């Protein structure tokens, strides 16, 4: 049955290369990630795109990896903290990481950038299924979705691995003591849900506050 709605395609902004995530700044401008590693500010009317912001961590921009999601701290108006999810290469192995930094007054870069979370274990021989969505819960904790890194084994079902999980952390990267598996310690402590393939979409239900995710593929 037809809804009677005719879709319209409107170009909002040009000059972007593989945009992956966005976050609205106060006033309507947008922080936009580009997969190759650049974070830019797009004006609220879409007419201008800034130069790449300084301070962004080095990303592993291969396959499905790169600079992925971006989110603002719930208290951004006072602390100006910006969170980035990206694929990180360390010693030949890669995985999802989350960093945060302070957007400077001139909006030209992020200061005091620090990595607050690194998915474990990292993997070699694959450049896909990073997950990487960032969603702040109503209590101020941060959900991070993590793909199973194309590891078609039992790692997504194992609490001894962070592959194929959604984790919940505090904004500084510490682990809430009321997480479902916090008492087990180790890699399990950060886990909120497990058994995922590649959760690349995530949002809070507006009425219940529940986290909803969509699996790619």
Backbone as a ProteinNet text record, in pm:
[ID]
protein_1_A
[PRIMARY]
XXXXXXXXXXXXXXXXXXXXXXXXXXXXXXXXXXXXXXXXXXXXXXXXXXXXXXXXXXXXXXXXXXXXXXXXXXXXXXXXXXXXXXXXXXXXXXXXXXXXXXXXXXXXXXXXXXXXXXXXXXXXXXXXXXXXXXXXXXXXXXXXXXXXXXXXXXXXXXXXXXXXXXXXXXXXXXXXXXXXXXXXXXXXXXXXXXXXXXXXXXXXXXXXXXXXXXXXX
[TERTIARY]
85	0	88.6	62.7	144	114.5	220.5	203.6	162.3	176	144.9	256.4	372	487	585	623.7	722.4	858.8	956.4	1089.5	1153.6	1235.3	1310.6	1456.3	1543.5	1687.9	1742.8	1802.8	1856.3	2002.7	2089.9	2231.6	2248.6	2292.8	2310.1	2446.9	2551.8	2688.3	2771	2869.1	2960.7	3103.5	3195.6	3336.4	3378.4	3289	3323	3366.5	3456.5	3504.8	3472.2	3379.9	3335.5	3302.9	3203.5	3161.2	3101.2	3130.5	3086.7	2998.7	3034.2	2957.3	2942.8	2843.1	2823.9	2765.7	2788.9	2732.2	2701.1	2583.8	2542.6	2603	2672.3	2725	2615.2	2627.6	2531.8	2527.9	2409.9	2396.8	2368.4	2385.5	2346.7	2457.3	2580.7	2691.5	2714.4	2780.6	2800.3	2947.7	2987.1	3115.6	3095	3177	3162.6	3295.8	3291.9	3412.1	3418.1	3539	3563.2	3654.7	3619.2	3680	3832.4	3887.1	4033.3	4106	4033.9	4097.5	4075.8	3998.2	3977.7	3845.7	3852.1	3733.9	3713.9	3594.5	3568	3439.5	3421.5	3297.8	3223.7	3100	3013.4	2913.8	2898.5	2807.9	2664.2	2581.2	2443.3	2364	2403	2332.1	2397.8	2507.3	2574.9	2660	2675.4	2744.2	2895.2	2947.4	3092.4	3141.2	3262.1	3328.7	3464.9	3496.4	3622.3	3740.4	3858.7	3979.6	3978	4048.7	4052.6	4102.3	4036.3	4075.5	4204.2	4286.7	4409.8	4379.4	4474.6	4464.9	4394.4	4344	4272.9	4373.7	4344.9	4439.6	4463.9	4578.9	4609.1	4519.1	4456.8	4363.5	4419.8	4369.8	4405.2	4297.9	4317.5	4215.7	4231.4	4198.9	4204.2	4077.8	4032.2	3910.4	3794.4	3727.5	3616.6	3662.2	3792.1	3843.8	3870.5	3893.4	3924.9	3870.3	3846.2	3782.7	3632.8	3568.7	3431.4	3334	3291.8	3186.1	3241.7	3152.9	3184.6	3064.3	3090.1	2982.2	3029.2	2934.2	2963.4	2932.6	3013.5	2986.2	2851.5	2772.8	2645.8	2662.1	2780.4	2808.3	2896.2	2883.2	2968.9	2964.6	2849.5	2836.6	2936	2977.5	3072.2	3211.7	3220.7	3353.6	3410.5	3328.5	3368.3	3438.3	3402.9	3465.6	3398.3	3483.3	3439.9	3500	3419.1	3461	3466.4	3570.9	3589.9	3610.1	3542.3	3567.4	3637.8	3737.8	3819.2	3890	3942.5	4023.8	4169	4233.4	4369	4461.8	4578.9	4679.8	4792.6	4820.4	4928.9	5006.3	5134.2	5217.9	5168.5	5108.4	5062.3	4923.2	4861.3	4725	4633.7	4505.8	4416.1	4290.2	4222	4099.5	4033.6	3915	3840.3	3895.5	3909.2	3952.5	3862.3	3860.2	3784.2	3877.8	3880.5	3959.6	3869.2	3912.7	3838.4	3936.2	3887.5	3967.2	3875.8	3933.9	3857.8	3861.7	3744.2	3737.7	3782.3	3887.3	3942.6	3850.2	3879.3	3790.5	3775.9	3882.7	3877.2	3817.2	3783.4	3725.3	3816.7	3948.1	4044.3	4106.6	4078	4138.2	4093.2	4137.3	4110.4	4237	4223.4	4335.4	4325.5	4439.5	4447.1	4379.3	4409	4347.4	4406.4	4320	4364.3	4276	4336.6	4261.3	4201.4	4069.1	4002.2	3960.2	3961.5	3920.9	3987.2	4033.3	4086.3	4025.4	3960.9	3904.6	4015.8	3988.3	4086	4014.6	4080.9	4214	4207.9	4321.6	4334	4353.9	4329.4	4334.5	4430.2	4485.9	4565.3	4491.1	4520.5	4463.8	4320.4	4266.1	4130.7	4122.7	4038.3	4019.7	3870.5	3789.6	3645.6	3580.6	3453.3	3364.9	3417.4	3423.8	3470.6	3356.2	3231.4	3122.5	3138.5	3172.8	3221.9	3117	2991.1	2895	2912.4	2893.3	2903.2	2767.9	2716.3	2586.2	2596.5	2566.6	2564	2429.3	2433.8	2313	2266.8	2142.2	2087.4	2164.1	2233.8	2310.4	2451.4	2482.5	2613.5	2718.2	2686.9	2782.1	2776	2879.6	2896.5	2892	2801.3	2798.9	2890.4	2967.3	3051.2	3019	2978.5	2950.4	3077.6	3098	3221.7	3188.8	3236.9	3216.8	3305.6	3276.1	3354.3	3478.6	3508.6	3631.7	3646.1	3534.3	3531.6	3597.7	3587.3	3638.8	3522.2	3505.4	3388.1	3412.5	3423.7	3446.7	3349.5	3391	3304.1	3341.5	3430.2	3476.1	3364.4	3265.7	3155.2	3072.1	3074	2998.4	3081.5	3210.8	3299.7	3317	3300.9	3322.6	3471.1	3556	3699.4	3752.8	3663.1	3701	3602.5	3649	3559.9	3516.1	3542.4	3495.2	3346.2	3267.9	3125	3049.7	3081.3	3019.3	2966.9	2880.1	2856	2911.8	2999.1	3055.6	2998.3	3000.5	2954.1	3065.5	3108	3217	3177.8	3251.1	3237.3	3309.3	3279	3342.6	3494.8	3552.1	3698.1	3756.6	3670.2	3715.9	3709.1	3682.6	3669.4	3538.7	3528.7	3418.4	3316.8	3189.3	3086.6	3076.6	3062.6	3056.8	2925.1	2823.3	2694.5	2674.7	2782.5	2772.9	2732.8	2666.6	2615.9	2721.4	2844.2	2948	3068.4	3044.7	3154.6	3224.3	3148	3205.4	3304.7	3294.1	3387.3	3524.6	3531.8	3659	3711.5	3833.9	3896.9	3819.7	3826.1	3759.5	3608	3556.4	3411	3351.1	3430.3	3375.7	3308.5	3357.5	3300.4	3180.3	3155.2	3054.7	2913.5	2831.9	2689	2605.8	2634.9	2571.6	2677.1	2650	2747.7	2677.1	2757.2	2701.7	2667.6	2733.9	2705.7	2797.1	2750.2	2831.8	2904.3	2828	2889.4	2784.8	2761.1	2657.7	2704.8	2656.8	2701.1	2596.5	2483.8	2384.9	2338.3	2320.3	2278.4	2212.1	2109.6	2039	1959.2	1928.4	1843	1697.2	1613.6	1469.1	1421.6	1348.7	1314.3	1222.5	1146.7	1054.5	1112.2	1176.1	1222.9	1367.9	1445.9	1588.2	1669.7	1606.2	1679.2	1771.8	1883	1973.1	1925	1905	1870.5	1988.1	2024.2	2133.7	2086.4	2152.1	2127.6	2258.9	2250.5	2368.3	2386.8	2505.7	2535.9	2542.7	2467.7	2473.6	2390.6
-118.9	0	123.9	215.3	335.6	431.5	494.5	593	728.3	746.6	875	976	933.9	1022.9	1000.1	1105.7	1096.5	1138	1046.8	1082.6	1191.2	1275.1	1378.8	1365.8	1371.5	1365.9	1507.9	1550.3	1686.1	1677.5	1741.3	1747.5	1853.6	1809.2	1902	1968.4	1889.6	1943.1	1867.5	1933.7	1870.5	1885.7	1813.6	1824.4	1728.1	1634.3	1534	1404.9	1331.1	1204.8	1091.9	1007.1	892.4	933.4	1020	1053.6	930.6	913.8	793.2	825.5	926.2	959.7	1110.2	1152.5	1296.1	1321.4	1442.5	1487.5	1635.2	1675.9	1814.9	1897	2003.2	2097.8	2196.1	2258.3	2363.6	2470	2508.3	2605.6	2543	2410.8	2342.2	2299.1	2347.2	2296	2148.6	2078.4	1934.9	1898.4	1813.4	1744.5	1620.5	1603.3	1490.7	1417.9	1286.3	1205.6	1163.5	1157.9	1102.1	981.8	874.3	744.7	744.6	824	824.4	883.8	956.6	1005.6	1151.1	1223.4	1366.3	1390.4	1477.6	1526	1671.3	1705.4	1841.1	1893.9	2026.2	2089.6	2138.6	2092.9	2136.3	2236.6	2349	2452.6	2403	2466.5	2422.6	2426.1	2512.6	2519.2	2434.1	2364.9	2277.8	2348.1	2478.6	2555.3	2559.6	2525.7	2530.6	2409.4	2366.8	2255.3	2304.5	2286.5	2336.9	2254.5	2306	2226.1	2114.8	2004.4	1897.2	1947.8	1905	1945.2	1874.3	1943.8	1884.8	1795.9	1708.5	1629	1496.3	1464.9	1338.3	1223.5	1113.7	1002	944.7	882	812	690.3	672.9	562.1	463.1	338.8	236.1	236.3	322.1	342.6	240.5	116.1	10.4	-73.5	-128.3	-207.8	-127.1	-180.4	-110.5	-17.5	-10.8	67.2	211.7	290.9	431.9	509.7	639.7	723.5	702.5	655	607.8	699.3	666.8	748	864.9	960.8	1076.8	1104.9	1143.5	1176.8	1288.1	1369.9	1474.9	1426.4	1467.6	1439.6	1501.7	1435.4	1494.4	1633.3	1659.4	1790.6	1875.1	1857.2	1927.1	2078.5	2131.5	2277	2333.5	2252.3	2299.7	2239	2112.6	2050.8	2036.9	2054.6	2052.9	1923.6	1813	1685.2	1619.6	1570.6	1500.8	1359.7	1260.3	1119.5	1067	992.3	935.3	785.5	710.2	566.8	545.3	459.3	442.6	308	267.3	146.3	184.7	110.1	142.3	25.9	58.1	-42.6	-34.2	-145.4	-152.4	-281.3	-268.4	-386.5	-484.6	-435	-522.4	-578.3	-553.7	-600.3	-479.5	-495.2	-380.6	-412.9	-306.9	-322.1	-187.1	-189.9	-68.3	0.7	132	211.4	333.3	391	513.4	613.1	735.4	842.9	961.8	1047.8	1171.9	1287.4	1405.7	1526.9	1647.1	1760.7	1883.6	1969	2003	2091.7	2230.4	2282.7	2410.9	2527.1	2640.7	2756	2801.3	2786.7	2827.1	2722.5	2605.6	2492.9	2448.8	2452.5	2409.2	2273.8	2221.4	2094.3	2044.7	1923.1	1861.7	1866.7	1911.7	1918.3	1805.4	1771.8	1673.3	1542.1	1493.5	1370.2	1249.4	1160.5	1038	922.1	805.8	684.9	631.9	612.1	565.9	419.6	362.1	221.6	161	36.2	-42	-181.4	-221.4	-355.6	-459.9	-568.5	-677.1	-810.8	-901.9	-886.3	-815.1	-755.5	-705.6	-825.1	-801.2	-910.7	-877.8	-980.6	-966.4	-1035.8	-992	-1058.5	-1021.6	-917.8	-874	-722.4	-660.9	-515.9	-482.6	-568.6	-546.4	-569.4	-533.1	-557.6	-494.4	-361.4	-287.2	-242	-249.1	-191.7	-41.7	8.8	146.2	253.5	219.3	324.4	363.5	493.8	550.7	606.7	562.9	610.7	636	758.3	787.8	749.5	679.5	639.9	758.1	749.7	857.6	881.8	779.8	795.1	847.9	882.2	937.8	836.9	707.3	606.5	594.4	532.2	528.4	385.1	360.4	232.2	240.9	134.7	123.2	-10.1	-8.4	-133.6	-185.9	-317.4	-379.6	-499.7	-499.1	-613.5	-730.7	-845.8	-966.5	-979.6	-871.4	-861.4	-975.5	-1022.9	-1131.3	-1257.5	-1273.9	-1393.8	-1490.6	-1578.6	-1665.5	-1789	-1764.3	-1872.2	-1851.6	-1881.6	-1863.6	-1740	-1653.7	-1539.6	-1442.5	-1426.2	-1335.9	-1385.9	-1517.6	-1575.3	-1590.8	-1563.3	-1581.5	-1452.9	-1459	-1342	-1317.5	-1403.7	-1382.3	-1301.8	-1247.3	-1167.3	-1052	-939.5	-825.8	-819	-923.1	-929.2	-963.6	-890.1	-917.3	-879.9	-763.6	-720.8	-577.1	-541.5	-401.5	-383.2	-284.7	-258.9	-128.8	-117.8	3.2	49.9	175.5	231.4	369.7	418.4	557.1	646	776.1	864	868.8	831.3	829.3	692	597.5	464.9	362.5	406	310.1	231.5	120.3	25.7	35.9	54.1	61.2	-70.7	-60.3	-180.6	-254	-188.9	-255.5	-314.2	-326	-397.5	-543.3	-608	-743.5	-845.2	-830.1	-929.6	-868.7	-755.5	-685.9	-773.7	-857.9	-940.8	-1043.3	-1075.9	-1172.5	-1112.2	-978.8	-912.9	-937.7	-896.2	-915	-847.1	-903.2	-844.4	-848.3	-940.6	-952.8	-833.5	-764	-660.3	-547.6	-516.2	-405	-446.3	-577.2	-626.8	-596.6	-543.7	-521	-629.6	-656.3	-765.9	-833.4	-959.1	-1031.6	-1116.7	-1176.4	-1255.9	-1174.9	-1060.5	-974.6	-1007.3	-968.1	-982.2	-852.3	-749	-619.7	-510.1	-471.1	-370.3	-230.5	-184.6	-56.8	54	24	128.2	108.1	217	206.8	337.1	325.3	443.6	403.7	502.5	478.6	492.9	401.7	413.9	539.4	628.2	757.1	746.8	637.5	624	539.5	426.4	333.5	354.7	421.7	437.6	314	208.4	87.6	114.5	41.5	49.9	-45.4	8.7	-71.7	-67.8	-183.8	-191.1	-264	-235.4	-304.9	-366.2	-492.2	-565.4	-548.1	-508.1	-501.1	-642.9	-668.8	-798.3	-903.6
0	0	0	-91.5	-102.5	11.8	61.8	169.3	114.8	-16.3	-76.3	-63.9	-10.1	7	-106.3	-173.5	-280.2	-227.6	-228.2	-177	-262.8	-197.2	-265	-229	-327	-303.3	-307.2	-195.1	-184.5	-143.2	-216.9	-180	-71.3	46.3	158.4	155.9	131.1	130.9	28.4	-26.6	-120.6	-69.1	-132.6	-94.3	14.1	52.2	152.8	83.9	148	94	191	153.2	233	377.4	397.4	534	601.9	729.9	801.6	921.9	1000.1	1120.1	1133.2	1210.9	1232.5	1370.8	1418.1	1545.6	1532.3	1580.6	1570.8	1684.2	1648.5	1745.6	1786.6	1903.7	1939.1	1830.4	1789.3	1681.5	1546.7	1536.6	1414.6	1322	1342	1261.3	1293.9	1202.7	1220	1221.2	1314.5	1307.5	1221.9	1120.1	1028.3	1015.4	1033	1010.8	865	811.3	679.2	695.8	628.6	655.4	646.2	557.6	541.7	661.2	748.4	869.8	903.3	822.9	848	921.2	1020.9	1092.3	1052.9	1003.4	955.6	1018.1	1007.2	1051.3	927	912.9	803.5	860.8	793.4	843.2	844.9	926.1	943.9	814.6	722.2	594.3	486.1	521.8	427.4	325.2	337.8	233.3	248.9	367.1	385.3	463	428.8	496.2	542.2	668.7	723.9	675.8	701.2	685.1	790	766	865.6	1000.7	1107.2	1241.9	1282.7	1357.6	1408.6	1528.6	1561.8	1683	1668.4	1550.2	1530.3	1531.8	1602	1605	1466.2	1449.1	1325	1313	1196.7	1177.8	1077.3	1084.5	987.7	879.2	779.3	675.5	564.6	595.1	494.6	507.1	393.8	397.3	451.6	554.1	617.8	729.4	752	863.3	828.7	932.5	917.6	1035	1012.3	1113.2	1099.6	1203.4	1192.5	1266.5	1387	1448.1	1528.4	1557	1639.6	1728.3	1852.5	1946.2	2038.6	2083.4	2179.9	2320.2	2414.9	2555	2593.8	2679.5	2722.9	2785.4	2842.3	2901.8	2809.9	2678.6	2583	2600.8	2637.7	2651.8	2751.6	2847.9	2949.2	2935.1	2884.6	2879.4	2737.1	2634.1	2493.5	2452	2516.1	2483.2	2363	2272.6	2152.1	2154.7	2119.5	2120.7	1978	1945.1	1812.1	1822.6	1736.6	1721.7	1588.7	1586.9	1466.9	1470.7	1356.6	1351.9	1375.3	1462.5	1507.2	1475	1424.4	1392.2	1494.6	1560.2	1658.6	1635.9	1601.6	1586.4	1481.3	1375.2	1268	1286.8	1401.3	1427.8	1446	1410	1418.4	1498	1538.6	1616.1	1637.6	1693.4	1719.9	1844.2	1837	1951.6	1964.1	2083.6	2110	2177.6	2123.9	2183.5	2210.4	2300.8	2324.3	2335	2297.1	2306.4	2319.7	2353.4	2374.1	2248.1	2194.7	2078.9	2122.3	2058.1	2103	2068.7	2127.1	2113.4	1969.4	1889.8	1750.6	1658.9	1716.4	1642.9	1527.7	1553.8	1453.5	1486	1605.9	1642.1	1777.7	1809.4	1939	2022.7	2146.7	2240.1	2342.4	2400.4	2508.5	2469.7	2349.7	2300.6	2373.6	2418.8	2484.6	2442	2426.5	2394.4	2523.9	2524.3	2646.7	2638.1	2516.7	2503.8	2380.9	2395.9	2285.2	2290.5	2181	2171	2179.7	2251.2	2262.5	2239.3	2169.5	2110.7	1976	1936.9	1801.1	1706.6	1577	1481.2	1366.6	1306.5	1185	1070.8	948.6	832.9	801.4	863.1	832.7	846.3	764.6	772.8	770.4	832.4	830.7	965	971.4	1085.8	1214.7	1212.8	1329.7	1420.2	1372.9	1453.3	1460.8	1580.2	1599.9	1627	1650.4	1686.9	1833.4	1860	1994	2034.1	2148.8	2197.6	2347.5	2389.3	2532.3	2590.7	2702.2	2775.3	2860.8	2908.2	2989.1	3117.8	3168.9	3292.8	3267.8	3141.9	3110.1	3070.9	3080.8	3035	2883.2	2827	2681.8	2631.9	2536.1	2465.2	2344.1	2319.7	2200.8	2134.8	2007.3	1938.2	1873.1	1881.4	1833.7	1746.1	1623.3	1535.7	1573.5	1511.1	1543.3	1456.2	1380.4	1302.7	1202	1149.7	1051.9	1105.5	1236.9	1302	1317	1217.9	1214.6	1301.3	1429.4	1524.9	1640.4	1758.5	1874.8	1955	1902.5	1981.9	2015.7	1926.9	1955.9	2073.5	2096.8	2207.6	2334.8	2325.8	2439.7	2518.3	2648.9	2733.9	2760.1	2705.7	2714.4	2598.5	2514.6	2398.5	2386.4	2333.6	2308.5	2163	2086.1	1949	1948.8	1866.5	1857.9	1984.2	2039.6	2165.5	2155.2	2249	2282.8	2421.8	2440	2572.3	2626.6	2757.4	2826.5	2918.4	2899.4	2977.9	3028.2	3126.5	3167.5	3064.7	3061	2963.6	2971.6	3084.3	3096	3062	3023.4	2987.3	3098.7	3221.1	3330.4	3314.6	3387.3	3365.9	3479.1	3447.4	3551	3629.3	3759.3	3842.6	3828.7	3767.9	3751.4	3611.9	3533.7	3407.5	3433.1	3337.1	3362.3	3402.2	3349.3	3375.5	3447.5	3514.1	3581.1	3683.6	3752.1	3858	3804.6	3675.8	3617.5	3592.7	3584.8	3561.7	3421.9	3398.1	3268.6	3157.1	3036.4	2921.1	2934.7	3015	3031.9	3104.5	3185.2	3273.1	3196.7	3077.4	3001	2917	2903.9	2809.8	2858.1	2764.6	2789.2	2721.1	2593.4	2520.2	2434.1	2395.9	2314.8	2210.1	2119.9	2011.8	1889	1870.9	1756.2	1637.9	1517.8	1396.9	1367.9	1330.5	1301.6	1323.3	1447.9	1476.8	1435.8	1320.2	1266.6	1280.6	1340.4	1370.2	1513.2	1585.5	1725.2	1768	1851.4	1901.7	2024.5	2108.7	2224.7	2184.2	2232.4	2211.2	2284.8	2216.8	2278.3	2399	2410.2	2523.3	2635.7	2600.2	2703	2742.8	2657.1	2684.3	2653	2599.2	2562.9	2444.5	2440.5	2327.4	2218.5	2098.9	1980.7	1885.1	1829.8	1733.6	1608.5	1496	1371.1	1325.1	1284.8	1240.3	1090.1	1049	906.4	851.1	743.3	677.1	746.6
[MASK]
+++++++++++++++++++++++++++++++++++++++++++++++++++++++++++++++++++++++++++++++++++++++++++++++++++++++++++++++++++++++++++++++++++++++++++++++++++++++++++++++++++++++++++++++++++++++++++++++++++++++++++++++++++++++++

